[in-house]
Coordinates of N, CA and C in Angstrom, one line a residue:
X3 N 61.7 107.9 94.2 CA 63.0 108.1 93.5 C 63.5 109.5 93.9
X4 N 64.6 109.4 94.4 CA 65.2 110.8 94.7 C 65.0 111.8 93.9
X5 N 65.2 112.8 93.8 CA 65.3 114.3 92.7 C 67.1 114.4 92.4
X6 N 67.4 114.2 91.3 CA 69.0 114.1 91.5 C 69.3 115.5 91.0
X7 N 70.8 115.9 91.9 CA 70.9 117.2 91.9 C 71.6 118.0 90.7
X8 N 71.4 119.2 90.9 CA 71.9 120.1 89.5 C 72.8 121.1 90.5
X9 N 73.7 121.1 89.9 CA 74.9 121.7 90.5 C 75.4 122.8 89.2
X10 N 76.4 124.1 89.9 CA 76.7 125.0 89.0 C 78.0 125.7 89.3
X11 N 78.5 125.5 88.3 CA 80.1 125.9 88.2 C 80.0 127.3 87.7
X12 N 80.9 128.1 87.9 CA 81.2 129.2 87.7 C 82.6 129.4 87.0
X13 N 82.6 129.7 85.4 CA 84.0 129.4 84.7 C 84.0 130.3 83.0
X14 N 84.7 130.7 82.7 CA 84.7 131.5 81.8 C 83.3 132.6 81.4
X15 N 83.1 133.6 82.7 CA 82.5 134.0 82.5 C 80.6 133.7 82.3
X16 N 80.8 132.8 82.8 CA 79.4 131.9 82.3 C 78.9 130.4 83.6
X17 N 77.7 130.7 84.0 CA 77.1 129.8 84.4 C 77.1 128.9 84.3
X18 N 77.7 127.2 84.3 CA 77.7 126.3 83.8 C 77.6 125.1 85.1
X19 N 76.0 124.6 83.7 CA 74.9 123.9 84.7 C 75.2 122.5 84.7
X20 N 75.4 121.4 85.5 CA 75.6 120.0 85.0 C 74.8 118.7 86.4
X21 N 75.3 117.9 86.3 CA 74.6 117.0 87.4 C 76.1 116.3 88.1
X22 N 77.6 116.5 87.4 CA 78.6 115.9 88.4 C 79.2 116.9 87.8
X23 N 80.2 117.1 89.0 CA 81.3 118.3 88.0 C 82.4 117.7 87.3
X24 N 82.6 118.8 86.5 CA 83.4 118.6 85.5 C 85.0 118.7 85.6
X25 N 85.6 117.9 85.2 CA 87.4 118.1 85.5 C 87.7 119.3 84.9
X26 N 87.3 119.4 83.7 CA 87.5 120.6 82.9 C 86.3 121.3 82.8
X27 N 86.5 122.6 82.4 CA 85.3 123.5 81.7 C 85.0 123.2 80.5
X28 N 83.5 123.1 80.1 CA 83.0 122.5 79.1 C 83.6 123.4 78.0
X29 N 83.7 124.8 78.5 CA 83.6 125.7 77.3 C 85.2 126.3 76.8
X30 N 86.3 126.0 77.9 CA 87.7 126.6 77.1 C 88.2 125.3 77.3
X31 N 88.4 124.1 78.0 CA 88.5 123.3 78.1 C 89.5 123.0 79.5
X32 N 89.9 123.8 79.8 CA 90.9 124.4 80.8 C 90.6 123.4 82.7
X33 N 91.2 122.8 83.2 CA 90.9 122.0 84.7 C 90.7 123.3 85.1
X34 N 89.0 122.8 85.8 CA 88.6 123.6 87.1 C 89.4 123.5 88.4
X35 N 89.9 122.5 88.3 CA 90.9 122.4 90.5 C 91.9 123.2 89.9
X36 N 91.5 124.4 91.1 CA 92.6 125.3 91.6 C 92.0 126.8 90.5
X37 N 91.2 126.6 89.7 CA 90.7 127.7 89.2 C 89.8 128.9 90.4
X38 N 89.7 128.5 91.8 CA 89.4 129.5 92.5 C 87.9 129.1 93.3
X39 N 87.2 129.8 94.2 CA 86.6 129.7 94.7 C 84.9 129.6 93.8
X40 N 84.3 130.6 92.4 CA 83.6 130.8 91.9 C 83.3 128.8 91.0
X41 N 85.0 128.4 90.7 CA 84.7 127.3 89.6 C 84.3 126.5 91.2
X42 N 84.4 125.8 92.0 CA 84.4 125.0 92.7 C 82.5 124.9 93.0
X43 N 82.1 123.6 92.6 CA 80.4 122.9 92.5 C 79.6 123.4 93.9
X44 N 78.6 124.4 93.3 CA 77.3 124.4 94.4 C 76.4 124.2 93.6
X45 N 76.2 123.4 94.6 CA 74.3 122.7 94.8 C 73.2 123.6 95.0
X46 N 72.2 123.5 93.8 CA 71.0 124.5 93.7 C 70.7 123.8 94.8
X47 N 69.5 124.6 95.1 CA 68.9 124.4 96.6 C 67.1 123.9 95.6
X48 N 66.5 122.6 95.6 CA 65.4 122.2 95.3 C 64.4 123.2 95.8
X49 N 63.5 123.7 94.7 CA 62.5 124.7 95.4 C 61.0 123.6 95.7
X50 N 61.6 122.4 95.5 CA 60.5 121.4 96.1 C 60.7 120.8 97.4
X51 N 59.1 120.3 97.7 CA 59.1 119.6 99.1 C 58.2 118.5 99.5
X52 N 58.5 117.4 100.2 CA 57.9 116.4 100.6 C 56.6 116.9 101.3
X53 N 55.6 117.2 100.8 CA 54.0 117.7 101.2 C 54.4 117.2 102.3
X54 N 54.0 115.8 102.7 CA 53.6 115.0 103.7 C 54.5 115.2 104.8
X55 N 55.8 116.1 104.7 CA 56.6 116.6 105.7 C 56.5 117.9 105.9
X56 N 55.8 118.6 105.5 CA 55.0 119.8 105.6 C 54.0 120.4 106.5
X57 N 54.2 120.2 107.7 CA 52.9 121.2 108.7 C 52.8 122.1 108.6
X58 N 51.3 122.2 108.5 CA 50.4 123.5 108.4 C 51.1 124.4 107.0
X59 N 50.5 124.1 106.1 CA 51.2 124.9 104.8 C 50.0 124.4 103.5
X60 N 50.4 125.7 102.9 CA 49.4 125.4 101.6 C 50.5 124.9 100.7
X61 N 50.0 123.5 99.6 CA 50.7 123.4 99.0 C 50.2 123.5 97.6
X62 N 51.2 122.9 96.6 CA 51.0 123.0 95.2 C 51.5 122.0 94.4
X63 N 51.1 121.4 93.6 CA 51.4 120.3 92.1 C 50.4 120.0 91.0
X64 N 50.9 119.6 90.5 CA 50.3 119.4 89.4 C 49.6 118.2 89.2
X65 N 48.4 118.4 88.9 CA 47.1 118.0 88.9 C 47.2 116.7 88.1
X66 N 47.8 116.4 87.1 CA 48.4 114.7 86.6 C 49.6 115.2 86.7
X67 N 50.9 114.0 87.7 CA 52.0 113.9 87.1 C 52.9 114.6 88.2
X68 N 54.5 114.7 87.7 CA 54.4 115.8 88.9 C 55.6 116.8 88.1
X69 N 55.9 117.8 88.8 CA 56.9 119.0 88.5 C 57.9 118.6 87.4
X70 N 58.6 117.6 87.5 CA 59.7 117.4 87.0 C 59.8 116.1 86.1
X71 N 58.4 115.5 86.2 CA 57.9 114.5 85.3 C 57.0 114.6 84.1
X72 N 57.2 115.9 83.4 CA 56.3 116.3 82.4 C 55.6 117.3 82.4
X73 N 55.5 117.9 83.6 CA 55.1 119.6 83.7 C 55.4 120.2 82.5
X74 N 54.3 120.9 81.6 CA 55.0 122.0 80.9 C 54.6 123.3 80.9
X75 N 54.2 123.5 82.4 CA 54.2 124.8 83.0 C 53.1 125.6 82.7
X76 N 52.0 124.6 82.4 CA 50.9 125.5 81.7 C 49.5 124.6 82.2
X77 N 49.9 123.1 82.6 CA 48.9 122.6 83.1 C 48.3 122.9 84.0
X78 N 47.0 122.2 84.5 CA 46.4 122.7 85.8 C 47.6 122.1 87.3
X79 N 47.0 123.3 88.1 CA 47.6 122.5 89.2 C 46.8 122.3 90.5
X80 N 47.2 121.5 91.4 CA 45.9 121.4 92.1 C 46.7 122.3 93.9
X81 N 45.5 122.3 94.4 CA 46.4 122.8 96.0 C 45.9 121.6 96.9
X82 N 46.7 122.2 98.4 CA 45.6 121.3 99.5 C 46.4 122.5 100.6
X83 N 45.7 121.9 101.7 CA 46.0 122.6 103.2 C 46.8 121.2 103.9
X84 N 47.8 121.5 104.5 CA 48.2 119.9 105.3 C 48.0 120.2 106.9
X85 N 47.8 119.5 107.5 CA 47.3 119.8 109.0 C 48.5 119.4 109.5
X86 N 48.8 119.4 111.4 CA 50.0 119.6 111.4 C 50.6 117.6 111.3
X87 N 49.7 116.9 110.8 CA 51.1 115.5 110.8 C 51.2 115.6 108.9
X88 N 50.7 116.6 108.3 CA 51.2 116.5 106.4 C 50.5 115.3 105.9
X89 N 49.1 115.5 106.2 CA 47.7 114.9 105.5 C 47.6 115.9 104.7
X90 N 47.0 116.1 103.3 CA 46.9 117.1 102.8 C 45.4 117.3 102.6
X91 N 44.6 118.0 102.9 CA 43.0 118.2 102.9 C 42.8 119.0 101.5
X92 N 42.4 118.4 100.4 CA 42.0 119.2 99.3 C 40.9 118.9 99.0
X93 N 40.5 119.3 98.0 CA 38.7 119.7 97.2 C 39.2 119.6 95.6
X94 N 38.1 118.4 95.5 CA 38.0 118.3 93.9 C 36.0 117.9 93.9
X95 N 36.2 117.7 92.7 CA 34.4 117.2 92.1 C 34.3 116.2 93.1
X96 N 35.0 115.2 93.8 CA 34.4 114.1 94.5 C 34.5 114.6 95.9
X97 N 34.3 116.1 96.1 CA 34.2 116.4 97.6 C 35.6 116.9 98.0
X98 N 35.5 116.7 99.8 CA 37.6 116.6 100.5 C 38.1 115.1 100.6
X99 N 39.2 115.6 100.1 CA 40.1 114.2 100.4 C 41.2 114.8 101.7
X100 N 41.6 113.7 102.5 CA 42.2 113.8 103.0 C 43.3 112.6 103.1
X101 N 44.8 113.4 102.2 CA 45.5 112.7 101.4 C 46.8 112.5 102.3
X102 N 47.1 111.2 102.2 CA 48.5 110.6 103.0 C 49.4 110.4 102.2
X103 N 49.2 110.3 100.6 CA 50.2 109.9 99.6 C 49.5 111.0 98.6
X104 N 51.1 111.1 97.3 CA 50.7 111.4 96.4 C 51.4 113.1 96.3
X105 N 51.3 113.9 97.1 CA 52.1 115.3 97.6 C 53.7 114.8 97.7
X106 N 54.0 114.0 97.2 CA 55.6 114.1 97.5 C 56.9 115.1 96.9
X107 N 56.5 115.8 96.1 CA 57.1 116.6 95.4 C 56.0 118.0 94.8
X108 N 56.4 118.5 95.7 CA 55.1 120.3 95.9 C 55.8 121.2 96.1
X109 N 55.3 122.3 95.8 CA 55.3 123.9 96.4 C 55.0 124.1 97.3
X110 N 55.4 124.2 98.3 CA 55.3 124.8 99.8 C 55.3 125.8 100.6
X111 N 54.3 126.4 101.0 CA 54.3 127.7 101.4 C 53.6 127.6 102.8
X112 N 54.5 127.5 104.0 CA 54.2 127.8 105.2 C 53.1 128.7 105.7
X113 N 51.8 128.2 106.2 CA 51.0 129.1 106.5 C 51.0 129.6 108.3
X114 N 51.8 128.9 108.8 CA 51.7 128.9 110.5 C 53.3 129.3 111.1
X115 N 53.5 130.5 112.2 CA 54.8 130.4 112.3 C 55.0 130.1 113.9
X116 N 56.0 130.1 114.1 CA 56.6 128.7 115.4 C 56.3 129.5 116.3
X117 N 55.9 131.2 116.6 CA 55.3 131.8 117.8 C 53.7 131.9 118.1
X118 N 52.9 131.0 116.8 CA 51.9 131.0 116.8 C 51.4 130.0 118.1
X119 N 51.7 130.2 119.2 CA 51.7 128.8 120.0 C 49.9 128.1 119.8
X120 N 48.9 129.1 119.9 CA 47.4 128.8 120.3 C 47.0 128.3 118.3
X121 N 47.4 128.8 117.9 CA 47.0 128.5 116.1 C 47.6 127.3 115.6
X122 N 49.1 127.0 116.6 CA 49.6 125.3 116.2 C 48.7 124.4 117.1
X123 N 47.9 124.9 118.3 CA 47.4 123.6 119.3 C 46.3 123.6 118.2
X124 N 45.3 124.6 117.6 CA 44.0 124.8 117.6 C 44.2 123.9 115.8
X125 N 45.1 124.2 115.4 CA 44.5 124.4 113.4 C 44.5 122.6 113.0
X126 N 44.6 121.5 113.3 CA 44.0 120.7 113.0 C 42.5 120.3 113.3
X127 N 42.2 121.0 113.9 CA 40.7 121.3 114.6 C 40.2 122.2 113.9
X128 N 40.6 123.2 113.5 CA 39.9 124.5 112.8 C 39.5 123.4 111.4
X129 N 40.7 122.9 110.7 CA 41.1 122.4 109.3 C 40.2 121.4 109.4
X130 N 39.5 120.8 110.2 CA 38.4 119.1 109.9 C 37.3 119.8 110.2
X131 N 37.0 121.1 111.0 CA 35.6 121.3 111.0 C 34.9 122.0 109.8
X132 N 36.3 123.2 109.5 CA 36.1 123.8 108.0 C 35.6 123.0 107.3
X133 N 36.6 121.7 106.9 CA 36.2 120.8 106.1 C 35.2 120.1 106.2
X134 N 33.9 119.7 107.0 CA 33.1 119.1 106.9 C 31.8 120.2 106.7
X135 N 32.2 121.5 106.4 CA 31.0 122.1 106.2 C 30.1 121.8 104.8
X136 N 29.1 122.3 104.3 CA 28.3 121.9 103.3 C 29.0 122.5 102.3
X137 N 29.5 123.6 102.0 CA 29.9 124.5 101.5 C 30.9 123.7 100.4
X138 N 31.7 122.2 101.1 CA 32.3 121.9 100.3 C 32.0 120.7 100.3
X139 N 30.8 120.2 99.7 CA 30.4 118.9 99.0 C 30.3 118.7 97.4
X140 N 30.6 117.0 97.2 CA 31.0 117.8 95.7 C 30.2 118.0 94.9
X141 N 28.7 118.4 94.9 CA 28.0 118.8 93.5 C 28.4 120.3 93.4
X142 N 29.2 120.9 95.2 CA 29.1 122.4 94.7 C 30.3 122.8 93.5
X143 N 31.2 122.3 93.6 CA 32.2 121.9 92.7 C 32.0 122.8 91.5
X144 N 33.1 123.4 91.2 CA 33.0 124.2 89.8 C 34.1 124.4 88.9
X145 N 35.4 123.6 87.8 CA 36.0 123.9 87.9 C 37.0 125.2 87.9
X146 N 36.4 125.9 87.6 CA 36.7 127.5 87.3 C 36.5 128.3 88.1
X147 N 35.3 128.3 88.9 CA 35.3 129.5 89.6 C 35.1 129.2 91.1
X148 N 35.0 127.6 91.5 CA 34.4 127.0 93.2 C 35.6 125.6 92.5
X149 N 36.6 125.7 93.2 CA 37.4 124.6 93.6 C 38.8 124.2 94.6
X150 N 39.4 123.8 94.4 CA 40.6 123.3 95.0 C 41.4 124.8 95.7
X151 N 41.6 125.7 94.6 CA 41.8 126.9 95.3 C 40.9 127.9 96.2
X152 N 39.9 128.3 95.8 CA 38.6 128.5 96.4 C 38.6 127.6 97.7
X153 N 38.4 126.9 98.2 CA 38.7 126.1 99.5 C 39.9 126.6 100.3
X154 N 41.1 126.2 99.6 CA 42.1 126.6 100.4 C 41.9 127.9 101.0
X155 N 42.3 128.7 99.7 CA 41.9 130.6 100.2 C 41.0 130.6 101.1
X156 N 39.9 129.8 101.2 CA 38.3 130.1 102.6 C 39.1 130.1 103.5
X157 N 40.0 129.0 103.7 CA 40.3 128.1 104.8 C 41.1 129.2 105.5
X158 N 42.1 129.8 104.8 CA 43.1 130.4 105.0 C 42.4 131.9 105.5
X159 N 41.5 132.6 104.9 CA 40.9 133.5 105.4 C 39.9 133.4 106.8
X160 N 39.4 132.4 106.5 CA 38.5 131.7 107.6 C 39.8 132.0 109.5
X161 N 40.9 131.8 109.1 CA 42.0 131.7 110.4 C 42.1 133.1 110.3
X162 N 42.2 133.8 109.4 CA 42.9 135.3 109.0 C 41.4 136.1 110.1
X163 N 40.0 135.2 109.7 CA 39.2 136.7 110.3 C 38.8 136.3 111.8
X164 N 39.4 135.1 111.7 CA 39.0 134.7 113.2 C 40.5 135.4 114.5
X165 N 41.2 136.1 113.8 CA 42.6 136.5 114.7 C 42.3 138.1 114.4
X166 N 41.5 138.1 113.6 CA 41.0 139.5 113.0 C 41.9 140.2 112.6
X167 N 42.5 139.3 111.1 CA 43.2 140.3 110.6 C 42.4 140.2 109.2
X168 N 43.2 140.8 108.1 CA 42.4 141.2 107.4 C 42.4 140.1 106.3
X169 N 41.2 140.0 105.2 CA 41.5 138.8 104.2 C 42.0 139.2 103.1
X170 N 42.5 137.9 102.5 CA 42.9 138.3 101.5 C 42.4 138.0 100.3
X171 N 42.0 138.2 99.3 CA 41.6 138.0 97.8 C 42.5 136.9 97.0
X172 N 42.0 136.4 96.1 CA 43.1 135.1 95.7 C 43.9 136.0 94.9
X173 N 43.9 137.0 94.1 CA 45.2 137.8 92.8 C 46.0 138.5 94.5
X174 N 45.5 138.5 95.5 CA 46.6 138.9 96.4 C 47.8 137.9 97.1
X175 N 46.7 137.1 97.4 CA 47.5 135.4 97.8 C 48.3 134.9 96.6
X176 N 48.1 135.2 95.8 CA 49.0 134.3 94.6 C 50.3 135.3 94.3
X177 N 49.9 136.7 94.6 CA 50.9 137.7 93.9 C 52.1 137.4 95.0
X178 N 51.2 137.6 96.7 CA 52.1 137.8 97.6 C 53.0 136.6 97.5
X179 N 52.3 135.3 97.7 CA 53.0 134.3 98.3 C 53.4 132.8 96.9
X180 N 52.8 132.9 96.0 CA 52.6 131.8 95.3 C 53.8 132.1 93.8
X181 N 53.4 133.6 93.4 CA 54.1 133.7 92.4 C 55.9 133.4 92.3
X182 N 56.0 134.3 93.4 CA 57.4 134.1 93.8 C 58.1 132.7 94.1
X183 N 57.3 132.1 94.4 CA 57.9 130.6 94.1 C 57.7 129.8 92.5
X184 N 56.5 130.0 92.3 CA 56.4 129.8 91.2 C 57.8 130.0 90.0
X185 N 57.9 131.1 90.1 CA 59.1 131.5 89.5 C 60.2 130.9 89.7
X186 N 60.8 130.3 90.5 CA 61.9 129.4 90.8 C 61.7 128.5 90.3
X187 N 60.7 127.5 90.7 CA 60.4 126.3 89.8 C 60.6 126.6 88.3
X188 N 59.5 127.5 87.5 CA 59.9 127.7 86.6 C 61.5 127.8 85.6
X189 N 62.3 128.1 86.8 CA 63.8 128.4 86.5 C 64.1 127.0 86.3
X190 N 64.2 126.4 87.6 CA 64.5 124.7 88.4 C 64.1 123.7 87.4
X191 N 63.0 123.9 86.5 CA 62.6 122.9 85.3 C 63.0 123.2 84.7
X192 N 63.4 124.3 83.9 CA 64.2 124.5 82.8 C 65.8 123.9 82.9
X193 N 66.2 124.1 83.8 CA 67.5 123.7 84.0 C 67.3 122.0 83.9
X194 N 66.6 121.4 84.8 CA 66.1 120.2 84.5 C 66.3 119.4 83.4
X195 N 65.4 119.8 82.3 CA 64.7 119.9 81.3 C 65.9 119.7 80.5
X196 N 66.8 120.9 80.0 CA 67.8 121.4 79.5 C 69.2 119.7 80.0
X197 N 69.4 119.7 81.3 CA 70.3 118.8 81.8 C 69.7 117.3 81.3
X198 N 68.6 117.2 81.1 CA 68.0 115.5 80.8 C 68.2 115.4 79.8
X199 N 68.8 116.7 78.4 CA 68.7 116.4 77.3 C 70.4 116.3 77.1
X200 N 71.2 117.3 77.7 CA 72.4 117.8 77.9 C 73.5 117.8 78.6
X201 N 74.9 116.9 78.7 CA 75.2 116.8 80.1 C 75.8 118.0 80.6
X202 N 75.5 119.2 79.7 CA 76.1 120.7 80.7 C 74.7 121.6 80.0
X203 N 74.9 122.7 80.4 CA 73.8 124.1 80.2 C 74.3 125.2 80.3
X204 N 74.9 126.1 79.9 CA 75.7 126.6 79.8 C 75.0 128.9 79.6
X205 N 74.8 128.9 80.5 CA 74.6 130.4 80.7 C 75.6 131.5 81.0
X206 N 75.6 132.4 80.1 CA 76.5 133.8 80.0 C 76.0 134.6 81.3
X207 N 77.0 135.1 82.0 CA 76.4 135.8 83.0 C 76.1 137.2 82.4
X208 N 75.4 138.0 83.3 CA 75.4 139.3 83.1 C 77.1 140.1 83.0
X209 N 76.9 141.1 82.5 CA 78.2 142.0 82.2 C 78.8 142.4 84.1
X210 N 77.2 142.8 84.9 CA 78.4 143.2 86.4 C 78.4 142.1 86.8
X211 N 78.2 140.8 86.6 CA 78.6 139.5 87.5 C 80.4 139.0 86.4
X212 N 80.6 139.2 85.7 CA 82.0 138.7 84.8 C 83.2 139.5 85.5
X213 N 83.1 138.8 86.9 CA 83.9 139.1 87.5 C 85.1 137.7 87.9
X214 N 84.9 136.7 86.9 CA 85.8 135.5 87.6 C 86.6 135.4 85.5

């Protein structure tokens, strides 16, 4: 099922969130056509992504369910690594899976970039040999302190010391690259959340943006 979009007008001073736009402003009542460049509908940009269209990237969802289907921002969430066709190689108690469904709506965080030419021929190779080591069979499984993250981060460090750069610690991986997305989603569901109940949402801007 598609993600249907959330769109945002710009009109009395105030953010106004909805899913079709509005002839009028919800809030003075006034037609938006011809009110100017700020009222006329842009489209949030989804901070989700089809895992399985994802090469070479760590991803993220939630562990029952997905983002925008009951998330309440507090549950577990699970990761994986996708190799370059967006299989996604993750670690739970039953060992690696290597998943073709199911990642359709994730956090996506690019781990490979397009001048890496020897790291795009090599890392489906690196990613299946990593993964069959002992290291990740499932009695070693823990869910706290040895899992799903723990794997990824190896995996990701494991490429990091073999180009000899330096590793990273997971409070550094998550500050650098995870939080900051995180945070968007967080925004993206609320808006969600707010619009499934509401057909507008309605936010005051700051004092230096009340410029329309």
């Amino acid at each position: 099922m598609a993600e249907a979009a959330i769109l945002r007008v710009r009109h009395c001073r105030a953010d106004i969130f909805c899913r079709r736009p509005p002839a009028r402003c919800p809030a003075c009542g006034r037609p938006l056509r011809g009110a100017g460049l700020p009222a006329a509908p842009l489209r949030l940009p989804s901070p989700f992504r089809h895992g399985h269209r994802q090469p070479r990237a760590f991803l993220l969802r939630p562990t029952a369910g997905t983002f925008l289907g009951g998330y309440d921002g507090k549950s577990d969430l699970h990761v994986g690594i996708t190799n370059s066709h967006g299989v996604v190689y993750n670690y739970n108690e039953e060992g690696i899976h290597r998943a073709e469904t199911g990642w359709e709506q994730c956090i996506s965080i690019p781990l490979v970039q397009p001048d890496m030419f020897g790291l795009l021929q090599e890392w489906d190779k690196l990613l299946e040999e990593f993964s069959v080591g002992e290291a990740w069979l499932p009695h070693r499984y823990e869910e706290h302190d040895y899992n799903c993250y723990t794997y990824a981060l190896a995996f990701i460090n494991s490429v990091l010391a073999a180009q000899g750069k330096q590793q990273m610690s997971k409070s550094e991986f998550t500050e650098k690259f995870v939080i900051p997305q995180t945070k968007k989603v967080s925004k993206y569901i609320t808006l969600h959340q707010e619009l499934t109940a509401n057909e507008f949402y309605v936010v005051p801007l700051p004092d230096q943006e009340k410029r329309c």
